[in-house]
XYZ file of C-alpha atoms in Angstrom:
651
model
C -23.793 43.044 14.075
C -21.696 39.966 14.693
C -22.670 36.474 13.603
C -21.791 33.225 15.310
C -19.335 31.185 13.189
C -20.954 27.985 11.901
C -19.898 24.671 13.474
C -16.772 23.116 12.040
C -18.704 20.628 9.877
C -20.601 23.427 8.149
C -17.393 25.413 7.738
C -15.677 22.475 6.070
C -18.656 21.687 3.848
C -18.599 25.263 2.554
C -14.854 25.108 1.886
C -15.134 21.752 0.112
C -17.969 23.005 -2.087
C -15.886 26.045 -3.016
C -12.836 23.914 -3.897
C -14.783 21.418 -6.037
C -14.535 21.928 -9.822
C -17.744 23.306 -11.294
C -17.891 20.251 -13.592
C -18.217 17.909 -10.570
C -21.531 17.143 -8.852
C -20.902 16.578 -5.136
C -24.410 15.068 -4.821
C -23.806 12.611 -7.641
C -26.692 10.215 -8.309
C -25.291 6.693 -7.952
C -27.204 3.921 -9.745
C -27.769 0.589 -8.009
C -25.570 -1.624 -10.153
C -22.883 -4.279 -10.015
C -19.428 -4.570 -11.538
C -20.955 -7.145 -13.897
C -23.477 -4.544 -15.087
C -20.637 -2.087 -15.709
C -18.391 -4.440 -17.692
C -21.256 -5.880 -19.767
C -22.446 -2.387 -20.677
C -18.922 -1.385 -21.738
C -18.380 -4.537 -23.812
C -21.638 -3.898 -25.673
C -21.171 -0.144 -26.118
C -17.507 -0.211 -27.212
C -17.482 -3.635 -28.875
C -15.244 -2.676 -31.809
C -12.671 -0.824 -29.710
C -9.576 -2.178 -27.983
C -10.036 -3.085 -24.329
C -6.635 -4.578 -23.446
C -3.043 -4.259 -24.636
C -0.594 -6.917 -23.453
C 2.916 -6.537 -24.912
C 1.247 -5.210 -28.070
C -1.445 -7.872 -28.421
C -4.849 -6.191 -28.458
C -8.133 -7.632 -27.181
C -11.345 -5.898 -28.238
C -14.276 -5.271 -25.917
C -16.337 -7.757 -27.929
C -13.662 -10.444 -27.472
C -13.351 -9.600 -23.785
C -17.108 -9.835 -23.251
C -17.328 -13.240 -24.948
C -14.343 -14.566 -22.975
C -15.834 -13.402 -19.664
C -19.206 -15.058 -20.295
C -17.734 -18.302 -21.583
C -15.249 -18.554 -18.708
C -18.029 -17.821 -16.206
C -20.096 -20.644 -17.657
C -17.128 -23.020 -17.572
C -16.548 -22.089 -13.926
C -20.183 -22.975 -13.202
C -19.490 -26.395 -14.698
C -16.807 -27.030 -12.051
C -19.014 -25.900 -9.197
C -18.414 -22.153 -8.937
C -21.554 -20.150 -8.197
C -23.277 -17.882 -5.672
C -21.578 -18.209 -2.294
C -18.319 -19.531 -3.773
C -14.936 -17.927 -3.214
C -12.347 -18.119 -6.004
C -8.748 -17.193 -5.194
C -6.710 -15.348 -7.834
C -2.891 -15.258 -7.756
C -1.657 -13.604 -10.925
C 0.367 -10.680 -12.215
C -1.416 -8.253 -14.521
C -2.347 -10.150 -17.682
C -5.456 -10.700 -19.846
C -6.307 -13.926 -18.005
C -6.405 -11.970 -14.738
C -8.966 -9.526 -16.129
C -11.089 -12.282 -17.680
C -10.965 -14.395 -14.515
C -11.913 -11.452 -12.289
C -15.077 -10.591 -14.188
C -15.907 -14.234 -14.980
C -15.953 -15.162 -11.293
C -18.299 -12.238 -10.617
C -20.493 -13.141 -13.600
C -20.801 -16.666 -12.194
C -22.213 -15.092 -9.028
C -19.143 -15.847 -6.904
C -16.653 -13.688 -4.981
C -13.063 -12.963 -6.039
C -10.314 -13.245 -3.422
C -7.165 -11.486 -4.625
C -3.680 -12.509 -3.462
C -0.137 -11.383 -4.162
C 1.545 -14.044 -6.366
C 4.905 -13.129 -4.808
C 3.806 -14.303 -1.358
C 5.119 -17.523 0.133
C 2.888 -20.420 1.132
C 3.412 -19.439 4.769
C 2.077 -15.937 4.037
C -0.920 -17.341 2.160
C -1.870 -19.987 4.713
C -3.758 -17.687 7.102
C -5.879 -15.949 4.425
C -6.697 -19.286 2.747
C -7.739 -20.676 6.125
C -10.080 -17.702 6.441
C -11.773 -17.605 3.032
C -11.659 -21.366 2.278
C -11.697 -20.981 -1.509
C -12.184 -24.354 -3.191
C -11.051 -23.041 -6.588
C -7.905 -21.045 -7.309
C -6.786 -19.509 -10.608
C -3.040 -18.991 -10.412
C -0.119 -17.969 -12.576
C 1.869 -21.117 -13.325
C 4.975 -19.408 -11.937
C 3.495 -19.672 -8.449
C 1.289 -22.746 -8.887
C 3.589 -24.741 -6.593
C 2.373 -22.611 -3.682
C -0.991 -24.355 -3.772
C 0.692 -27.684 -3.020
C 2.658 -26.129 -0.173
C -0.445 -24.905 1.645
C -1.671 -26.941 4.628
C -3.841 -29.795 3.354
C -6.977 -28.577 5.126
C -6.965 -25.190 3.336
C -5.700 -26.293 -0.071
C -8.117 -25.547 -2.963
C -9.722 -28.618 -4.530
C -9.362 -27.254 -8.065
C -6.354 -25.253 -9.246
C -6.348 -23.648 -12.694
C -2.868 -22.746 -13.966
C -2.387 -19.681 -16.186
C 0.420 -19.463 -18.754
C 0.937 -15.775 -19.604
C 2.926 -16.643 -22.738
C -0.301 -17.861 -24.369
C -1.556 -14.259 -24.439
C 1.573 -12.745 -26.008
C 1.629 -11.601 -29.648
C 2.570 -14.395 -32.079
C 6.019 -12.954 -32.800
C 6.965 -12.776 -29.137
C 5.697 -16.319 -28.502
C 7.832 -17.595 -31.379
C 10.872 -15.671 -30.145
C 10.590 -17.229 -26.689
C 10.986 -20.693 -28.221
C 14.525 -19.937 -29.427
C 17.229 -22.028 -27.673
C 19.135 -18.963 -26.492
C 20.107 -18.702 -22.846
C 18.936 -15.111 -22.416
C 15.660 -15.830 -24.212
C 15.020 -18.903 -22.086
C 15.646 -16.849 -18.946
C 12.981 -14.392 -20.106
C 10.615 -17.289 -20.806
C 11.169 -18.638 -17.297
C 10.179 -15.259 -15.856
C 6.844 -15.418 -17.674
C 5.980 -19.083 -17.257
C 6.979 -22.226 -15.376
C 5.487 -25.664 -16.090
C 2.611 -26.259 -13.678
C 2.000 -29.600 -11.945
C 0.139 -31.984 -14.259
C -2.791 -32.419 -11.880
C -3.731 -28.754 -12.316
C -6.250 -27.662 -14.923
C -4.649 -25.520 -17.670
C -6.327 -22.172 -18.329
C -6.989 -22.940 -21.976
C -9.499 -25.583 -20.836
C -11.654 -22.745 -19.516
C -11.626 -21.128 -22.949
C -13.317 -24.142 -24.556
C -16.960 -23.601 -25.469
C -19.301 -23.871 -22.510
C -22.564 -25.776 -22.622
C -25.855 -24.026 -23.281
C -27.049 -25.177 -19.866
C -24.225 -23.447 -18.006
C -24.623 -20.299 -20.125
C -28.273 -20.214 -19.075
C -27.306 -20.789 -15.443
C -25.098 -17.697 -15.257
C -27.801 -15.594 -16.892
C -30.258 -16.676 -14.197
C -28.016 -16.077 -11.163
C -26.751 -12.549 -11.614
C -25.071 -10.979 -8.573
C -26.877 -8.265 -6.619
C -25.367 -4.913 -5.532
C -25.158 -6.014 -1.885
C -23.330 -9.262 -2.726
C -19.620 -9.455 -1.959
C -17.581 -8.867 -5.111
C -14.064 -8.927 -3.724
C -12.181 -9.935 -0.598
C -8.780 -8.355 -0.036
C -6.420 -9.003 2.838
C -4.785 -6.030 4.474
C -1.044 -5.798 3.966
C -0.308 -6.284 7.654
C 1.838 -3.204 8.287
C 0.969 -3.407 11.979
C -0.809 -6.735 12.512
C -1.825 -9.997 10.840
C -3.900 -9.908 7.627
C -7.616 -9.157 7.952
C -10.150 -9.981 5.257
C -11.849 -6.916 3.761
C -15.033 -7.821 1.853
C -16.167 -5.196 -0.664
C -19.617 -5.443 -2.206
C -20.530 -4.756 -5.810
C -22.220 -1.574 -4.589
C -19.065 -0.465 -2.748
C -16.860 -0.891 -5.800
C -19.297 0.225 -8.501
C -20.080 3.423 -6.589
C -16.389 4.235 -6.165
C -15.871 3.691 -9.898
C -18.671 6.152 -10.677
C -17.274 8.645 -8.156
C -13.858 8.455 -9.849
C -15.441 9.095 -13.266
C -17.192 12.169 -11.871
C -14.054 13.452 -10.130
C -11.792 13.170 -13.180
C -14.218 15.378 -15.061
C -12.218 15.589 -18.308
C -12.511 11.883 -19.159
C -13.919 11.096 -22.610
C -15.699 7.701 -22.607
C -14.468 5.536 -25.442
C -11.374 7.675 -26.101
C -9.195 7.037 -23.059
C -6.128 4.890 -22.417
C -5.215 3.742 -18.892
C -2.059 1.948 -17.790
C -2.303 -0.851 -15.222
C 1.259 -0.745 -13.932
C 0.223 -1.230 -10.308
C -0.935 -4.764 -9.470
C -4.571 -5.700 -9.990
C -4.411 -7.742 -6.790
C -4.233 -4.431 -4.924
C -7.388 -2.337 -4.523
C -5.708 0.745 -6.045
C -4.897 -1.028 -9.319
C -8.065 -3.127 -9.364
C -10.531 -0.284 -8.848
C -8.866 2.625 -10.600
C -6.792 1.056 -13.384
C -9.079 -1.850 -14.338
C -12.666 -1.167 -13.216
C -12.640 2.592 -13.779
C -10.831 2.221 -17.100
C -12.755 -0.595 -18.749
C -16.165 0.641 -17.585
C -15.796 3.842 -19.665
C -14.385 2.089 -22.715
C -10.724 2.908 -22.081
C -7.996 0.673 -23.458
C -5.912 -0.632 -20.573
C -2.204 -1.410 -20.907
C -1.538 -4.515 -18.794
C 1.990 -4.747 -17.375
C 2.937 -7.853 -15.359
C 5.238 -5.665 -13.287
C 6.020 -1.933 -13.200
C 9.368 -2.126 -14.995
C 10.450 1.065 -16.736
C 11.276 -0.753 -19.973
C 7.787 -2.257 -20.147
C 6.208 1.090 -19.330
C 8.168 2.944 -22.013
C 7.302 0.298 -24.611
C 3.619 0.672 -23.723
C 3.842 4.472 -23.957
C 5.356 4.156 -27.440
C 2.394 2.033 -28.539
C -0.158 4.442 -27.068
C 0.341 7.172 -24.480
C -1.900 6.619 -21.464
C -4.252 9.533 -20.929
C -4.523 8.567 -17.254
C -1.888 6.859 -15.134
C -2.401 5.482 -11.634
C 0.908 5.083 -9.783
C 2.921 5.913 -6.677
C 5.426 8.800 -6.392
C 8.639 6.784 -6.975
C 7.158 5.335 -10.165
C 6.136 8.743 -11.521
C 9.630 10.020 -10.728
C 11.497 7.144 -12.392
C 9.232 7.103 -15.441
C 9.720 10.836 -16.056
C 13.500 10.407 -15.836
C 13.546 7.293 -18.042
C 11.341 8.905 -20.688
C 13.640 11.930 -20.833
C 16.743 9.734 -21.012
C 15.380 7.586 -23.859
C 13.633 10.343 -25.777
C 10.128 8.966 -25.216
C 7.390 11.595 -25.137
C 4.847 11.541 -22.309
C 2.828 14.354 -23.900
C -0.848 13.524 -23.778
C -0.907 11.961 -20.323
C -3.532 14.407 -19.080
C -3.964 13.073 -15.562
C -1.705 11.270 -13.116
C -3.246 10.033 -9.865
C -0.853 9.208 -7.062
C -1.380 7.511 -3.730
C 0.301 5.655 -0.854
C 2.702 8.475 0.058
C 2.953 12.278 -0.259
C 3.731 13.997 -3.559
C 6.488 16.597 -3.424
C 6.164 19.927 -5.280
C 9.376 19.059 -7.160
C 7.933 15.798 -8.490
C 4.680 17.470 -9.491
C 6.628 20.106 -11.443
C 8.808 17.474 -13.144
C 5.866 15.297 -14.182
C 3.691 18.147 -15.394
C 6.565 19.602 -17.424
C 7.045 16.206 -19.096
C 3.372 15.531 -19.829
C 1.612 18.860 -20.078
C -1.019 17.349 -17.777
C -1.801 17.374 -14.067
C -0.493 15.162 -11.268
C -2.793 14.929 -8.261
C -2.796 13.025 -5.004
C -5.653 10.930 -3.647
C -6.317 8.997 -0.480
C -8.131 5.836 0.432
C -7.876 2.394 1.960
C -8.749 -1.176 1.090
C -11.774 -0.764 3.366
C -13.091 2.130 1.258
C -12.898 0.605 -2.245
C -10.452 2.618 -2.133
C -10.897 6.372 -2.707
C -12.319 8.737 -0.093
C -10.484 11.971 -0.805
C -8.744 13.485 -3.815
C -7.200 16.681 -5.041
C -9.324 18.521 -7.602
C -8.283 17.922 -11.207
C -7.365 21.574 -11.514
C -4.170 23.639 -11.319
C -5.409 24.728 -7.867
C -4.624 21.292 -6.422
C -2.151 21.360 -3.545
C 1.125 19.501 -3.126
C 1.521 17.406 0.042
C -2.253 17.391 0.496
C -4.639 14.519 -0.172
C -7.312 17.022 -1.203
C -11.014 17.163 -0.359
C -13.761 14.512 -0.047
C -15.073 12.695 -3.121
C -18.734 13.174 -4.132
C -21.257 11.491 -1.822
C -18.498 10.979 0.738
C -18.752 12.294 4.288
C -15.498 13.086 6.080
C -14.878 14.364 9.605
C -11.703 14.939 11.618
C -12.269 13.916 15.219
C -10.428 13.668 18.500
C -9.029 10.093 18.547
C -9.742 9.876 22.277
C -13.269 11.273 21.877
C -14.541 10.527 18.351
C -17.788 12.384 19.058
C -15.815 15.652 19.080
C -14.884 17.273 15.768
C -11.530 19.056 15.922
C -11.043 22.582 14.655
C -9.161 23.467 11.474
C -5.425 23.251 12.049
C -5.862 20.772 14.887
C -4.770 17.158 14.481
C -7.654 14.739 14.197
C -8.458 11.234 13.038
C -10.164 10.911 9.661
C -13.524 9.152 9.958
C -15.715 8.453 6.945
C -19.159 7.439 5.755
C -20.214 6.712 2.210
C -21.421 4.069 -0.241
C -17.831 2.926 -0.868
C -17.139 2.075 2.800
C -17.121 -1.623 3.687
C -19.355 -3.139 6.381
C -16.729 -4.916 8.459
C -13.830 -7.366 8.554
C -14.414 -10.983 7.669
C -14.766 -13.201 10.757
C -13.381 -10.413 12.979
C -16.282 -9.021 15.058
C -14.027 -7.350 17.636
C -11.887 -5.612 15.009
C -15.043 -4.557 13.171
C -16.518 -3.044 16.335
C -13.277 -1.153 16.972
C -13.173 0.111 13.372
C -16.513 1.919 13.561
C -17.940 4.561 15.874
C -21.602 5.415 15.563
C -21.592 4.350 11.907
C -18.392 6.220 10.999
C -15.380 4.223 9.812
C -12.250 5.097 11.765
C -9.349 5.172 9.316
C -6.617 5.413 11.954
C -5.014 8.228 9.960
C -4.219 11.514 11.683
C -4.680 14.627 9.542
C -5.095 18.389 9.622
C -7.244 20.703 7.501
C -5.828 23.980 6.210
C -7.541 27.339 5.700
C -8.889 26.254 2.283
C -10.297 22.956 3.516
C -7.522 20.787 2.043
C -6.626 17.753 4.137
C -3.065 16.581 4.840
C -2.098 13.302 6.501
C 0.364 13.705 9.358
C 0.448 10.205 10.877
C -1.321 6.991 11.810
C -2.759 6.335 15.252
C -1.377 2.813 15.346
C 2.087 4.106 14.520
C 2.151 6.802 17.197
C 4.793 6.025 19.821
C 3.749 6.830 23.387
C 6.848 7.473 25.468
C 6.818 8.889 28.968
C 3.121 9.698 28.542
C 3.692 11.817 25.428
C 2.823 11.134 21.784
C 5.620 10.955 19.224
C 4.486 10.983 15.581
C 6.920 8.906 13.479
C 6.509 11.006 10.321
C 7.730 14.107 12.139
C 10.933 12.389 13.295
C 11.373 10.673 9.921
C 11.214 14.028 8.174
C 14.163 15.271 10.226
C 16.108 12.037 9.698
C 15.655 12.201 5.925
C 17.087 15.697 5.944
C 20.398 14.413 7.323
C 23.131 14.230 4.686
C 23.618 10.643 3.548
C 20.292 9.274 4.835
C 18.249 7.893 1.938
C 15.266 6.604 3.903
C 14.106 6.307 7.492
C 11.454 4.663 9.635
C 10.629 5.315 13.270
C 8.967 2.738 15.518
C 8.360 2.166 19.192
C 10.082 -0.627 21.121
C 9.316 -1.775 24.640
C 12.379 -1.445 26.873
C 13.417 -3.475 29.915
C 11.242 -1.260 32.132
C 8.134 -2.144 30.126
C 7.670 1.315 28.620
C 7.901 2.333 24.962
C 10.887 4.166 23.526
C 11.521 5.779 20.158
C 13.872 3.847 17.858
C 14.866 4.680 14.284
C 16.085 2.658 11.317
C 17.870 4.449 8.486
C 19.097 3.495 5.032
C 22.356 5.164 4.025
C 23.163 6.390 0.519
C 25.900 4.479 -1.276
C 29.320 5.926 -0.551
C 28.234 7.591 2.689
C 29.076 6.748 6.273
C 26.854 8.146 8.980
C 27.553 8.486 12.679
C 24.377 7.530 14.527
C 25.367 9.612 17.549
C 25.728 12.640 15.280
C 22.311 11.914 13.807
C 20.753 11.895 17.276
C 22.525 15.140 18.136
C 21.202 16.698 14.940
C 17.640 15.660 15.746
C 17.945 17.291 19.181
C 18.447 20.610 17.384
C 15.027 20.332 15.738
C 12.820 18.338 18.087
C 11.975 18.083 21.755
C 14.229 15.689 23.623
C 11.511 13.066 24.152
C 11.102 12.746 20.358
C 14.780 11.924 19.780
C 15.320 8.215 19.006
C 17.103 6.449 21.853
C 18.877 4.331 19.264
C 19.458 4.642 15.522
C 20.129 1.461 13.542
C 21.386 1.239 9.960
C 19.567 -1.211 7.657
C 20.449 -2.091 4.043
C 16.826 -1.307 3.071
C 13.449 -0.767 4.666
C 10.897 -3.552 4.241
C 7.974 -2.265 2.170
C 4.807 -3.651 0.661
C 4.087 -3.667 -3.060
C 2.684 -0.136 -2.852
C 5.878 1.236 -1.343
C 4.537 1.597 2.189
C 6.996 0.825 4.966
C 6.082 -2.347 6.853
C 6.657 -1.060 10.369
C 5.979 -4.421 11.928
C 8.941 -5.857 10.004
C 11.079 -2.793 10.787
C 10.279 -3.329 14.460
C 11.313 -6.994 14.224
C 14.587 -6.085 12.481
C 15.621 -3.437 15.003
C 14.639 -5.674 17.916
C 17.099 -8.274 16.639
C 19.799 -5.641 16.227
C 19.137 -4.326 19.716
C 19.391 -7.828 21.174
C 22.653 -8.360 19.298
C 24.025 -5.084 20.655
C 23.081 -6.113 24.182
C 24.910 -9.441 23.817
C 28.018 -7.662 22.555
C 27.840 -5.259 25.468
C 27.639 -8.129 27.948
C 30.682 -9.767 26.387
C 32.573 -6.484 26.390
C 31.729 -5.958 30.050
C 32.837 -9.486 30.873
C 36.159 -8.958 29.095
C 36.628 -5.620 30.796
C 36.013 -7.280 34.158
C 38.636 -9.899 33.453
C 41.054 -7.157 32.461
C 40.404 -5.483 35.803
C 41.118 -8.713 37.690
C 44.277 -9.414 35.720
C 45.529 -5.891 36.176
C 44.893 -6.051 39.931
C 46.741 -9.348 40.302
C 49.585 -8.077 38.202
C 49.917 -4.893 40.217
C 50.396 -6.768 43.494
C 53.683 -8.372 42.389
C 55.238 -5.420 40.586
C 56.958 -2.225 41.443
C 55.152 1.000 42.232
C 55.507 2.039 38.564
C 53.924 -1.198 37.405
C 51.135 -0.656 39.892
C 50.455 2.776 38.450
C 50.273 1.315 34.958
C 47.964 -1.434 36.121
C 45.751 1.130 37.797
C 45.457 3.018 34.541
C 44.535 -0.246 32.826
C 41.736 -0.687 35.351
C 40.424 2.805 34.631
C 40.547 2.271 30.850
C 38.839 -1.102 31.098
C 36.059 0.335 33.241
C 35.651 3.244 30.834
C 35.386 0.866 27.856
C 32.751 -1.170 29.657
C 30.709 1.901 30.525
C 30.863 3.296 26.963
C 29.606 0.045 25.488
C 26.707 0.015 27.934
C 25.898 3.644 27.127
C 25.717 2.791 23.449
C 22.797 0.404 23.961
C 20.864 1.572 27.003
C 18.250 4.363 26.889
C 19.252 7.844 27.972
C 17.694 9.178 31.125
C 14.351 10.888 30.444
C 15.224 14.513 29.692
C 13.675 17.197 31.816
C 13.264 20.944 31.617
C 13.271 21.281 27.832
C 11.589 17.902 27.296
C 7.895 17.068 27.136
C 6.794 19.859 29.419
C 7.847 22.538 26.945
C 5.687 21.295 24.065
C 2.085 22.103 23.315
C 1.102 18.443 23.277
C -0.529 17.201 26.442
C 0.335 13.925 28.103
C -1.256 10.749 26.797
C -4.044 9.412 28.971
C -2.965 6.089 30.498
C -4.984 3.194 29.178
C -6.562 5.190 26.363
C -5.060 2.934 23.679
């Protein structure tokens, strides 16, 4: 007797249940709580234990709890309360942690920003959130003055990181030595005198303001954090995350990493807290279970090794290049990483080679996860088991619903092995973009958040990302997935990195263009690269032009900023076109001169002039060939692939 196979959703649910560690409850009960509830509970429960380590200076949970409450009350005294937005622009430091939770305790919403941004990059987000108070590292305090007057915060609080260093390091930085003073300048720059110094917020708050914060506690559905998307394909969009979004994702992470021991863990915040990955997983997830968190103002290997020597992190959140460099640096300097039980990687795929290197160095596991700013961030993760898979993002987190659907028909679930867009539902998923109703409507379909990421599911239910919808290049009616072409480019000897984008040509259609970074000491022939790609891919996937860049523009998480790559190659293409025009003009003049010359010379001179004409014409044609698209290939081109043509107007 034959049975009808269950629908794909039931098939996947069964596979995901089978792949989930027995210690993990997929139907996890999530309490209705806020981030304030979580941090207050931790500060009370682990009061005598260390919460923060900053260059060796320790802050206990009791000290952290008092600082948060006092700072929250002081913020209330300057007008911060429910409905307020407070902008933070700081590297990782104790003041950043205190400010984050103090703003929430005051009932307000945190708006995180990258302190390395320029005023021009900050202007649009500030115009959107309209924060009247900003707490900023004094090294970037000048940016607040450079903002347009109508979006400039009314109150700016300047943070001096040196104030939180151990006494010995503070004393050392006062020495009149050039190198020491350079180090001091990296940590702190005098802020404008009209800005409020951070230490003013540490002064004792009034009893009235302490009572006020106790009476206006945030609710789970209140916005806790607003982040602005990195803008890899478009301008920044505000992503509001509620307390419920973030607190639920924290609890999911605790359940997923089943071997955590509350009160006995050590996390390392090497990734920036102004990014959702560092904020949620390094800070919130760490502190809420009583872990000590190493705070590093930037992910420098020297700082990381020093922190490891003080106390080995039991859990490290990072990106693949950082895991790779840290393993190498630790081996080179004889620093043991033994005891780092779990490494969680994101932003880009983990190679089997890197997993093997890291696990040999630590004796622990290195797993890959997946999420977005809009999902607080984690949706999917590899099981914390030796059965985890390299180059896969894993399986859905507890209480998280995932489907892979046809991007053109999101009501249709694709079969295993078929490319589909990841769509998600769950308590960690945001409700919509700030002040962007059209983008919000486009981001959801029937209550499911459309991630824009294209993935496949293997026979065991493990999900692997293959591309992004917005990055797919549609040329001649056919889809070209950049990651596929980039994989071939990176396999070419001498190519260190590659990015593929689509550019509109003079006919108004899109064509595939590549940018590559060349290893030092190598010279690559771009025509040879294109010929090599033709050996592996269909002709329509071959870049019409390959440009060499000194480096690829990336965001702070290591993701390629394709919008900036596109801008760079457009400029190079325009420059090539101008050179071609000049070359053609010169060739034309050579033709004229040769013709005139041939009229007054002997037959032999005429022959020579004729050859000059031919050479000049050939030079002109070769220059044009170097910058114009090839003719659309036929025969072995799009028609021979399994991919169907793209429906006009579908995107």
